[in-house]
XYZ file of C-alpha atoms in Angstrom:
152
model
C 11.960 -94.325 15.962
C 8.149 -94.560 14.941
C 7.491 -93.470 18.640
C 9.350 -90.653 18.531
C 7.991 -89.477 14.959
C 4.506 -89.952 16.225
C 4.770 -87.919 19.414
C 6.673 -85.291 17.611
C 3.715 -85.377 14.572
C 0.912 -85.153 17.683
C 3.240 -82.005 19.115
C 2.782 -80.383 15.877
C -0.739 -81.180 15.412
C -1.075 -79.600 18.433
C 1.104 -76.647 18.088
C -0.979 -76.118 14.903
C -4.296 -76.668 16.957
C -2.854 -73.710 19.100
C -1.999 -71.127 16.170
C -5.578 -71.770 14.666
C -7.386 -71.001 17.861
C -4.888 -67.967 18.987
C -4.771 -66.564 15.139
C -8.443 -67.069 14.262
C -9.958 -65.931 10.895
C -12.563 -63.718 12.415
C -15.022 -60.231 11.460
C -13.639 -60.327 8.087
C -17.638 -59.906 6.812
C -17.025 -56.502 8.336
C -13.794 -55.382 6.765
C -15.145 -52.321 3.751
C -13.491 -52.698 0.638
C -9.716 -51.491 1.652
C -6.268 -51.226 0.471
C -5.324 -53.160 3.031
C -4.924 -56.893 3.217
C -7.593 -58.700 5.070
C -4.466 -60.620 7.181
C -3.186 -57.411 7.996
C -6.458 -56.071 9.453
C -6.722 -59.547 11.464
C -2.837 -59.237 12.495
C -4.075 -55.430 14.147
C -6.568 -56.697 15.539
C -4.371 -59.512 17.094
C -2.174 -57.610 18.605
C -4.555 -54.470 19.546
C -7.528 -56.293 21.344
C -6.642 -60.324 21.108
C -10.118 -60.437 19.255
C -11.755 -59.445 22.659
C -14.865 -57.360 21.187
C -15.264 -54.975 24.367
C -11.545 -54.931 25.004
C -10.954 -51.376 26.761
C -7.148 -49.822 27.290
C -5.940 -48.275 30.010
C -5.813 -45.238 27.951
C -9.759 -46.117 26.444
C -9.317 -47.099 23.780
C -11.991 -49.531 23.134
C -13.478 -52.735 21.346
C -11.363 -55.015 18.485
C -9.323 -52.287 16.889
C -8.866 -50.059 19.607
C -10.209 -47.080 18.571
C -10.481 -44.137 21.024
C -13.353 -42.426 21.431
C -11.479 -38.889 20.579
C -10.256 -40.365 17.245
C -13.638 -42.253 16.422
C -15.184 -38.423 16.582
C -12.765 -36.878 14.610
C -13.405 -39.865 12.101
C -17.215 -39.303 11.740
C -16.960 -35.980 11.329
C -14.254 -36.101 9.127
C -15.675 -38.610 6.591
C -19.133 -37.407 7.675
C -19.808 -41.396 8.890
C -21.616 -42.463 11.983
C -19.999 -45.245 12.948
C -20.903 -46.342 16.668
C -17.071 -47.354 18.666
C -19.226 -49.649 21.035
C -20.279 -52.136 17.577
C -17.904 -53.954 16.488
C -18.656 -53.788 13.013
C -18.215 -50.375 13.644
C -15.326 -50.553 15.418
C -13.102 -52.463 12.512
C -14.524 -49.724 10.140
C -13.441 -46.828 12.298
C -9.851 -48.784 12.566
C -9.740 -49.245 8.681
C -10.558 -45.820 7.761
C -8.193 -44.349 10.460
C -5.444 -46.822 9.268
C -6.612 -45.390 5.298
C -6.076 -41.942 6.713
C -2.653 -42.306 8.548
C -1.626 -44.437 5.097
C -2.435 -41.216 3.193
C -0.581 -39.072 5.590
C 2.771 -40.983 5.838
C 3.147 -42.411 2.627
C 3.812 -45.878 3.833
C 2.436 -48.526 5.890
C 4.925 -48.739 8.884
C 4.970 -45.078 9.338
C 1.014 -45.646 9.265
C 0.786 -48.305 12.054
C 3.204 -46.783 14.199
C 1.029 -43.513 14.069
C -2.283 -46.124 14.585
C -0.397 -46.876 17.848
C 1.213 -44.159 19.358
C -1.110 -41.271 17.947
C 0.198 -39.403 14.630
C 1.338 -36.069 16.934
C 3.618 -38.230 19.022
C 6.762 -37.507 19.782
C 10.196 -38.881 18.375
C 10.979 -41.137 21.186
C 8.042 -42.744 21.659
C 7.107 -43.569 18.083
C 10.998 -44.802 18.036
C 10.429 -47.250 21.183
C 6.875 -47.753 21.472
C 6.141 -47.611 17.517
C 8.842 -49.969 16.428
C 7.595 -52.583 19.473
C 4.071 -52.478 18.240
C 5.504 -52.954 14.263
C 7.483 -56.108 15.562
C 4.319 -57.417 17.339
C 2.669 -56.265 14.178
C 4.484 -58.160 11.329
C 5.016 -61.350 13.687
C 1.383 -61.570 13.988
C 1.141 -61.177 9.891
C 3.682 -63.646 9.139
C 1.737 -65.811 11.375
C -1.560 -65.147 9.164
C -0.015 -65.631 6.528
C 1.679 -69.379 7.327
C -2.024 -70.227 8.432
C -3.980 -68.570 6.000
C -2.132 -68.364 2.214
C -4.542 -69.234 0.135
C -6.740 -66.268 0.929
């Protein structure tokens, strides 16, 4: 019985080892102030880029948030910013403030990450199939952050 209880306490070390290294706390020095929780941003950032800095869609949507390049214009003018989409400091912000926007639009935060992922002017269908895979992927991922990461 103590073999078995060590090998299954050295699976879950391990498993744990995993979630660290695929969930990492990461870039949160470049989150603005936001209504937004900090695990939240990391859990979009998760699922929209895998943390991969010059991650680029097939659609072009580029760097850790995903931003694309269309919607990063519209931002800066917008908000009269000048956020660059190729830093990633940048990037996060753009993502943030887009997120604020789309927040502001819907009225709630699922309607607000489905339009971050299908585009606010899509249509029915997609935001219903597309939308509601990307909130699943989503809130996994921010369950996840939370397990690892309560106490922030």
């Amino acid at each position: 019985m103590r073999i078995f209880m060590f090998f299954v306490s050295v699976i879950c070390l391990f498993f744990l080892f995993w979630l660290f290294k695929n969930f990492p706390y990461k870039y949160t020095e470049y989150f603005p102030e936001t209504i937004f929780d900090k695990l939240l941003i990391l859990s979009i950032i998760k699922v929209e880029s895998s943390f991969i800095k010059d991650a680029v869609s097939p659609l072009g949507a580029y760097g850790l948030m995903q931003v694309m390049p269309q919607t990063s214009e519209w931002i800066n003018k917008k908000f009269d910013k000048n956020y660059n989409l190729y830093v990633p400091k940048d990037n996060i912000q753009l993502g943030i403030k887009y997120l604020e926007y789309l927040y502001e639009l819907n009225g709630n935060l699922a309607d607000a990450l489905i339009g971050y992922n299908t585009g606010p002017h899509a249509s029915k269908e997609v935001k219903e199939s597309a939308g509601k895979r990307y909130l699943k992927k989503v809130y996994t991922a921010y369950y996840i952050y939370k397990f690892l990461y309560r106490g922030d």
